[in-house]
Amino acid sequence: MSEIGASVSSAPARQDPGRPRTFLRRGLTIAFGLVLAATAVLGTTPAPASAAPVPGSVTQCNGIQNVGGEGIECDVTVTNTLDVSTGVSSSTIVVRTCTGAANDAVLCTVLPTSFPTATTVVDQCNGSGNGGGGTVVCRVTVVNNIIGDTTLATATVNQCGDSAGDGGGDPALNCAPVQLTTSATITQCNSSGRGGGTPGRVTCTVAPSTASTALPVSITQCIGSANGGGAFVTCSASLTHNVYPAGTAVPPVGTPTPTPTSGPTTPPATTPPSTTPPATTPPTSSTPTPTPTPTSPVSPLLPVPPGGGTGNGGELAATGTDALPVFLVAGGALLIGGILVAIMLLRRRSDRSDARTAPAQRPTPLG
């Protein structure tokens, strides 16, 4: 009897593809989650709570018109608003700069602007008009609207020190008040008008002014100016406060200035009721400043708040968060996801090619 045997050639056992595919799917899920997390960080990271806005400043009419017979006339009007409870502040500024001949500075520029923070420094008309017969006329008016509690005190003054020397008509000084307080709120007309000349060549006044602890302001003007022979310097400053209860809506910015001048203007307006039309027309026509040609060689206003502009190039514009680590995380997640996708596609292609090339395995009879 012959033995009949059967031999079967078996192909090597193939690995179960389920495990690597599960690993790839998990890897893709993790990479996708990292991308979503990076996107969320980019879009929702808040600004640091300690980043407070920096106050602004106005600087103009310094070191100009120092040739004999030249004159300047410069004005700054600032209206600040501060909410003590929130710390949010803003300001509206109007500057006027006029240059030309002495006593005839008709080339004027008027520039109104608004500012996202309070303007706390005014610096103008220093070291200017030092030629013979020069004239310097400068004014600063600051009104602080404060919402909430604050402490007010009389503003300190330092003016007319070491001024009006070298002889000439007396009295050369016409200053009110005459105070020499160190680190004063208002400093003006020091070391000025020293070239000699007629009486009253240094006329400087500070209107009754107040200072607040919540919004300190510094005014410096007419220092070292009008020192030529026969030169004149006339400067004035005013700093007033309007304090409102917490939660009060601030009045329109266009009408904050009545407080310093409310006393003088009220009687003429109330006494002649019949002459109200003629009385109202002169104030409206008393603004000849915008009419002159606005082509002045002097740059009138540079209200630059340190750090209050567009931000650093390496920071996110809205949040102030450093963008580099976030972009590195997002880029790394995308790279890992791409590698995992490529591996998965290669394994699928390899499995398909193996399935096509593998021969059908059947029993082979022997004998």
Short mmCIF file of C-alpha atoms in Angstrom, two decimals:
data_model
loop_
_atom_site.label_atom_id
_atom_site.label_comp_id
_atom_site.label_asym_id
_atom_site.label_seq_id
_atom_site.Cartn_x
_atom_site.Cartn_y
_atom_site.Cartn_z
CA MET A 1 0.00 0.00 0.00
CA SER A 2 1.40 3.24 -0.95
CA GLU A 3 1.28 6.12 1.41
CA ILE A 4 -0.29 9.17 0.24
CA GLY A 5 0.99 12.29 1.96
CA ALA A 6 0.33 15.89 1.52
CA SER A 7 2.76 18.71 2.06
CA VAL A 8 1.52 22.26 2.43
CA SER A 9 3.81 25.22 1.78
CA SER A 10 2.74 27.96 4.12
CA ALA A 11 3.50 31.68 3.73
CA PRO A 12 5.08 33.47 6.66
CA ALA A 13 2.53 34.74 9.12
CA ARG A 14 1.66 38.43 8.56
CA GLN A 15 1.42 40.86 11.40
CA ASP A 16 -2.00 42.12 12.37
CA PRO A 17 -2.34 45.65 10.87
CA GLY A 18 -4.78 46.73 13.53
CA ARG A 19 -2.20 47.79 16.11
CA PRO A 20 -0.11 50.20 13.97
CA ARG A 21 -3.24 51.78 12.57
CA THR A 22 -4.54 52.37 16.08
CA PHE A 23 -1.20 53.93 17.01
CA LEU A 24 -1.30 56.22 13.97
CA ARG A 25 -4.84 57.33 14.71
CA ARG A 26 -3.90 58.20 18.27
CA GLY A 27 -0.85 60.12 17.10
CA LEU A 28 -2.93 62.11 14.62
CA THR A 29 -5.47 62.91 17.34
CA ILE A 30 -2.73 64.19 19.66
CA ALA A 31 -1.17 66.34 16.90
CA PHE A 32 -4.56 67.80 15.98
CA GLY A 33 -5.20 68.61 19.65
CA LEU A 34 -1.87 70.44 19.90
CA VAL A 35 -2.75 72.56 16.86
CA LEU A 36 -6.13 73.47 18.37
CA ALA A 37 -4.48 74.38 21.69
CA ALA A 38 -1.95 76.65 19.98
CA THR A 39 -4.76 78.36 18.05
CA ALA A 40 -6.70 78.92 21.27
CA VAL A 41 -3.64 80.45 22.96
CA LEU A 42 -3.10 82.80 20.03
CA GLY A 43 -6.69 84.00 20.06
CA THR A 44 -7.58 84.20 23.73
CA THR A 45 -4.45 85.05 25.76
CA PRO A 46 -5.29 88.16 27.82
CA ALA A 47 -2.96 91.11 28.30
CA PRO A 48 -1.00 91.17 31.55
CA ALA A 49 -2.96 92.86 34.33
CA SER A 50 0.07 94.93 35.36
CA ALA A 51 0.46 96.63 31.95
CA ALA A 52 -0.77 100.17 32.67
CA PRO A 53 -0.92 102.87 29.99
CA VAL A 54 1.83 105.47 30.18
CA PRO A 55 0.80 109.15 30.29
CA GLY A 56 1.57 111.40 27.34
CA SER A 57 3.35 114.72 26.99
CA VAL A 58 3.27 117.84 24.83
CA THR A 59 6.53 119.49 23.78
CA GLN A 60 6.66 122.49 21.43
CA CYS A 61 8.26 125.87 20.69
CA ASN A 62 11.57 125.05 22.39
CA GLY A 63 14.86 126.49 21.14
CA ILE A 64 13.39 128.43 18.20
CA GLN A 65 13.25 132.04 16.91
CA ASN A 66 16.54 133.08 18.50
CA VAL A 67 17.51 135.64 15.84
CA GLY A 68 17.08 139.34 16.58
CA GLY A 69 13.63 140.73 15.87
CA GLU A 70 11.87 137.33 15.87
CA GLY A 71 8.89 136.33 17.97
CA ILE A 72 6.80 133.30 18.91
CA GLU A 73 3.31 132.82 20.34
CA CYS A 74 2.39 129.31 21.48
CA ASP A 75 -0.66 127.90 23.29
CA VAL A 76 -1.47 124.48 24.75
CA THR A 77 -4.93 123.47 25.96
CA VAL A 78 -5.28 120.03 27.56
CA THR A 79 -8.46 118.38 28.83
CA ASN A 80 -7.82 115.18 30.79
CA THR A 81 -10.40 112.65 31.94
CA LEU A 82 -9.66 109.99 34.57
CA ASP A 83 -11.88 107.36 36.17
CA VAL A 84 -10.24 106.62 39.51
CA SER A 85 -12.01 103.27 40.01
CA THR A 86 -10.95 101.80 36.66
CA GLY A 87 -7.77 103.78 36.00
CA VAL A 88 -8.94 104.52 32.45
CA SER A 89 -7.88 107.96 31.22
CA SER A 90 -7.89 110.00 28.02
CA SER A 91 -7.08 113.51 26.89
CA THR A 92 -7.92 116.05 24.23
CA ILE A 93 -5.18 118.46 23.18
CA VAL A 94 -5.26 121.64 21.12
CA VAL A 95 -1.95 123.33 20.34
CA ARG A 96 -1.33 126.58 18.53
CA THR A 97 2.08 127.71 17.28
CA CYS A 98 2.74 131.10 15.70
CA THR A 99 6.09 132.41 14.45
CA GLY A 100 7.22 135.52 12.66
CA ALA A 101 8.53 138.96 13.47
CA ALA A 102 8.52 140.27 17.03
CA ASN A 103 5.02 141.37 18.10
CA ASP A 104 3.73 140.09 14.75
CA ALA A 105 3.90 136.28 14.81
CA VAL A 106 1.23 135.64 12.20
CA LEU A 107 2.41 132.34 10.69
CA CYS A 108 0.24 130.00 12.77
CA THR A 109 -0.52 126.30 12.98
CA VAL A 110 -3.42 124.89 15.01
CA LEU A 111 -3.51 121.17 15.72
CA PRO A 112 -6.30 119.47 17.70
CA THR A 113 -5.83 115.83 18.64
CA SER A 114 -7.04 113.18 21.08
CA PHE A 115 -4.95 110.81 23.13
CA PRO A 116 -5.73 107.38 24.66
CA THR A 117 -4.15 108.33 28.00
CA ALA A 118 -3.97 111.41 30.17
CA THR A 119 -1.44 114.07 29.16
CA THR A 120 0.51 114.98 32.27
CA VAL A 121 3.57 116.89 30.98
CA VAL A 122 3.57 120.20 29.09
CA ASP A 123 6.95 121.62 28.06
CA GLN A 124 7.06 124.66 25.78
CA CYS A 125 8.74 127.98 24.96
CA ASN A 126 12.02 127.15 26.70
CA GLY A 127 15.24 128.64 25.32
CA SER A 128 13.37 130.60 22.63
CA GLY A 129 13.13 134.20 21.44
CA ASN A 130 16.60 135.10 22.69
CA GLY A 131 17.46 137.55 19.91
CA GLY A 132 17.53 141.29 20.47
CA GLY A 133 14.00 142.72 20.62
CA GLY A 134 12.45 139.25 20.53
CA THR A 135 9.01 138.49 21.93
CA VAL A 136 7.79 135.30 23.61
CA VAL A 137 4.09 134.89 24.40
CA CYS A 138 3.02 131.46 25.68
CA ARG A 139 -0.02 130.06 27.48
CA VAL A 140 -0.91 126.69 29.03
CA THR A 141 -4.38 125.67 30.18
CA VAL A 142 -4.97 122.22 31.70
CA VAL A 143 -8.34 120.95 32.95
CA ASN A 144 -8.54 117.61 34.77
CA ASN A 145 -11.94 115.89 34.93
CA ILE A 146 -11.68 113.25 37.66
CA ILE A 147 -14.42 110.71 38.36
CA GLY A 148 -14.14 109.36 41.90
CA ASP A 149 -12.37 110.35 45.09
CA THR A 150 -9.15 112.34 44.98
CA THR A 151 -7.28 114.82 47.14
CA LEU A 152 -6.88 118.38 45.85
CA ALA A 153 -4.33 120.90 47.05
CA THR A 154 -3.09 124.30 45.93
CA ALA A 155 -0.66 123.89 43.06
CA THR A 156 2.91 124.90 43.89
CA VAL A 157 4.63 127.52 41.72
CA ASN A 158 8.22 128.32 40.80
CA GLN A 159 8.42 131.39 38.56
CA CYS A 160 10.32 134.60 37.82
CA GLY A 161 13.49 133.53 39.58
CA ASP A 162 16.74 135.10 38.35
CA SER A 163 14.90 137.06 35.66
CA ALA A 164 14.79 140.64 34.33
CA GLY A 165 18.45 141.54 34.93
CA ASP A 166 20.92 143.90 33.23
CA GLY A 167 19.18 147.13 34.10
CA GLY A 168 16.50 148.94 32.20
CA GLY A 169 13.19 150.39 33.27
CA ASP A 170 11.66 149.36 36.56
CA PRO A 171 9.70 147.45 37.56
CA ALA A 172 11.02 144.92 35.11
CA LEU A 173 9.22 142.03 36.79
CA ASN A 174 5.46 141.72 36.70
CA CYS A 175 4.81 138.28 38.18
CA ALA A 176 1.96 136.88 40.25
CA PRO A 177 2.49 135.01 42.41
CA VAL A 178 6.22 135.30 43.06
CA GLN A 179 7.16 131.87 44.41
CA LEU A 180 10.30 129.78 44.18
CA THR A 181 9.15 126.31 45.23
CA THR A 182 11.45 123.41 44.36
CA SER A 183 9.89 120.66 42.20
CA ALA A 184 6.78 122.78 41.73
CA THR A 185 3.73 121.81 39.73
CA ILE A 186 4.06 124.93 37.55
CA THR A 187 7.51 126.27 36.66
CA GLN A 188 7.88 129.24 34.31
CA CYS A 189 9.75 132.44 33.49
CA ASN A 190 12.99 131.61 35.31
CA SER A 191 16.27 133.02 33.94
CA SER A 192 14.35 134.98 31.32
CA GLY A 193 14.18 138.60 30.17
CA ARG A 194 17.73 139.34 31.29
CA GLY A 195 18.78 141.52 28.36
CA GLY A 196 17.58 144.83 29.77
CA GLY A 197 14.87 147.04 28.38
CA THR A 198 11.61 148.67 29.28
CA PRO A 199 9.48 147.99 32.39
CA GLY A 200 7.33 144.88 32.51
CA ARG A 201 9.51 142.91 30.13
CA VAL A 202 8.86 139.78 32.22
CA THR A 203 5.13 139.38 32.77
CA CYS A 204 4.15 135.95 34.04
CA THR A 205 1.02 134.85 35.88
CA VAL A 206 -0.36 131.64 37.32
CA ALA A 207 -4.13 131.60 37.76
CA PRO A 208 -5.48 130.05 40.98
CA SER A 209 -4.64 126.40 40.35
CA THR A 210 -4.99 123.06 42.08
CA ALA A 211 -3.12 119.77 42.00
CA SER A 212 -4.46 116.25 42.57
CA THR A 213 -2.87 113.07 43.85
CA ALA A 214 -4.80 110.96 41.35
CA LEU A 215 -3.62 112.85 38.26
CA PRO A 216 -0.43 114.88 38.83
CA VAL A 217 0.49 117.31 36.05
CA SER A 218 3.75 119.17 35.38
CA ILE A 219 3.91 122.47 33.44
CA THR A 220 7.27 123.96 32.41
CA GLN A 221 7.48 126.95 30.08
CA CYS A 222 9.37 130.15 29.29
CA ILE A 223 12.62 129.07 30.95
CA GLY A 224 15.75 130.81 29.63
CA SER A 225 13.81 132.77 27.02
CA ALA A 226 13.71 136.37 25.73
CA ASN A 227 17.21 137.17 26.99
CA GLY A 228 18.18 139.52 24.17
CA GLY A 229 18.36 143.27 24.66
CA GLY A 230 14.85 144.75 24.72
CA ALA A 231 13.17 141.33 24.52
CA PHE A 232 9.82 140.62 26.19
CA VAL A 233 8.38 137.44 27.70
CA THR A 234 4.71 137.07 28.64
CA CYS A 235 3.53 133.69 29.89
CA SER A 236 0.53 132.35 31.79
CA ALA A 237 -0.51 128.96 33.16
CA SER A 238 -3.63 127.44 34.66
CA LEU A 239 -4.37 123.99 36.15
CA THR A 240 -7.92 123.32 37.38
CA HIS A 241 -9.90 120.25 38.44
CA ASN A 242 -13.50 119.11 38.12
CA VAL A 243 -14.24 116.22 40.51
CA TYR A 244 -17.33 114.08 39.87
CA PRO A 245 -18.87 111.27 41.95
CA ALA A 246 -18.05 107.71 40.96
CA GLY A 247 -20.15 106.48 38.06
CA THR A 248 -20.80 109.96 36.65
CA ALA A 249 -20.75 110.34 32.88
CA VAL A 250 -18.11 112.86 31.93
CA PRO A 251 -19.42 115.95 30.10
CA PRO A 252 -18.52 116.37 26.43
CA VAL A 253 -14.85 117.04 25.85
CA GLY A 254 -15.61 120.19 23.90
CA THR A 255 -17.02 122.00 26.95
CA PRO A 256 -14.66 121.42 29.87
CA THR A 257 -13.00 124.84 29.92
CA PRO A 258 -15.75 126.96 31.49
CA THR A 259 -14.47 126.26 35.01
CA PRO A 260 -11.33 128.43 34.92
CA THR A 261 -13.06 131.34 33.19
CA SER A 262 -16.62 130.94 34.45
CA GLY A 263 -16.36 133.95 36.78
CA PRO A 264 -15.45 136.66 34.26
CA THR A 265 -17.71 135.47 31.47
CA THR A 266 -20.98 135.09 33.40
CA PRO A 267 -21.68 138.76 34.32
CA PRO A 268 -21.46 140.20 30.79
CA ALA A 269 -23.73 137.48 29.44
CA THR A 270 -26.46 137.95 32.07
CA THR A 271 -26.53 141.75 32.48
CA PRO A 272 -27.57 142.86 28.98
CA PRO A 273 -30.40 140.52 27.87
CA SER A 274 -31.34 142.76 24.94
CA THR A 275 -27.79 142.81 23.62
CA THR A 276 -27.42 139.04 23.66
CA PRO A 277 -27.11 138.67 19.83
CA PRO A 278 -24.22 141.16 19.56
CA ALA A 279 -22.60 139.70 22.69
CA THR A 280 -22.64 136.15 21.33
CA THR A 281 -21.19 137.05 17.93
CA PRO A 282 -17.85 138.43 19.19
CA PRO A 283 -16.94 135.22 21.07
CA THR A 284 -17.58 133.13 17.97
CA SER A 285 -15.49 135.45 15.85
CA SER A 286 -12.79 135.61 18.50
CA THR A 287 -11.13 132.53 17.03
CA PRO A 288 -8.94 134.04 14.31
CA THR A 289 -6.33 131.40 14.96
CA PRO A 290 -7.47 128.75 12.44
CA THR A 291 -7.73 131.30 9.63
CA PRO A 292 -3.99 132.02 9.13
CA THR A 293 -2.05 129.90 6.73
CA PRO A 294 -1.30 126.50 8.29
CA THR A 295 2.19 126.34 6.84
CA SER A 296 4.54 126.77 9.74
CA PRO A 297 8.15 125.61 9.78
CA VAL A 298 7.71 124.61 13.42
CA SER A 299 6.47 121.16 14.39
CA PRO A 300 3.86 122.15 16.97
CA LEU A 301 2.91 118.94 18.74
CA LEU A 302 4.61 115.68 19.47
CA PRO A 303 2.38 113.91 22.01
CA VAL A 304 4.34 110.68 22.36
CA PRO A 305 3.41 108.27 25.15
CA PRO A 306 6.34 106.00 25.92
CA GLY A 307 5.18 102.47 25.09
CA GLY A 308 1.65 103.52 24.22
CA GLY A 309 1.78 102.95 20.48
CA THR A 310 1.85 99.95 18.22
CA GLY A 311 3.92 97.69 20.51
CA ASN A 312 7.06 95.69 19.91
CA GLY A 313 7.55 93.68 16.76
CA GLY A 314 7.96 90.41 18.64
CA GLU A 315 4.67 90.72 20.52
CA LEU A 316 1.09 90.05 19.56
CA ALA A 317 -0.59 93.32 18.66
CA ALA A 318 -3.71 92.84 20.77
CA THR A 319 -2.56 90.78 23.75
CA GLY A 320 1.10 91.64 24.29
CA THR A 321 1.96 87.93 24.63
CA ASP A 322 5.23 86.61 23.25
CA ALA A 323 4.25 84.85 20.03
CA LEU A 324 7.41 82.79 19.40
CA PRO A 325 6.75 79.85 21.79
CA VAL A 326 3.16 79.55 20.61
CA PHE A 327 4.18 79.40 16.96
CA LEU A 328 6.87 76.82 17.77
CA VAL A 329 4.28 74.56 19.46
CA ALA A 330 1.90 74.91 16.53
CA GLY A 331 4.66 74.25 13.98
CA GLY A 332 5.91 71.20 15.88
CA ALA A 333 2.40 69.77 16.12
CA LEU A 334 1.86 70.21 12.39
CA LEU A 335 5.22 68.55 11.64
CA ILE A 336 4.45 65.53 13.84
CA GLY A 337 1.00 65.21 12.29
CA GLY A 338 2.46 65.30 8.78
CA ILE A 339 4.99 62.58 9.61
CA LEU A 340 2.29 60.34 11.09
CA VAL A 341 0.06 60.79 8.05
CA ALA A 342 2.96 59.90 5.74
CA ILE A 343 3.70 56.72 7.73
CA MET A 344 0.06 55.69 7.64
CA LEU A 345 -0.15 56.16 3.87
CA LEU A 346 3.05 54.13 3.32
CA ARG A 347 1.75 51.26 5.44
CA ARG A 348 -1.54 51.18 3.56
CA ARG A 349 0.28 51.08 0.23
CA SER A 350 2.55 48.29 1.52
CA ASP A 351 -0.42 46.22 2.71
CA ARG A 352 -2.17 46.57 -0.65
CA SER A 353 0.93 45.54 -2.62
CA ASP A 354 1.41 42.49 -0.38
CA ALA A 355 -2.18 41.46 -0.92
CA ARG A 356 -1.77 41.65 -4.72
CA THR A 357 1.52 39.73 -4.97
CA ALA A 358 0.85 36.93 -2.47
CA PRO A 359 0.02 33.63 -4.44
CA ALA A 360 -2.93 31.54 -3.46
CA GLN A 361 -1.71 28.81 -1.13
CA ARG A 362 -3.22 25.38 -1.87
CA PRO A 363 -2.22 21.82 -0.74
CA THR A 364 0.28 20.17 -3.08
CA PRO A 365 -0.22 16.36 -3.52
CA LEU A 366 2.87 14.20 -3.07
CA GLY A 367 3.59 10.89 -4.75
#
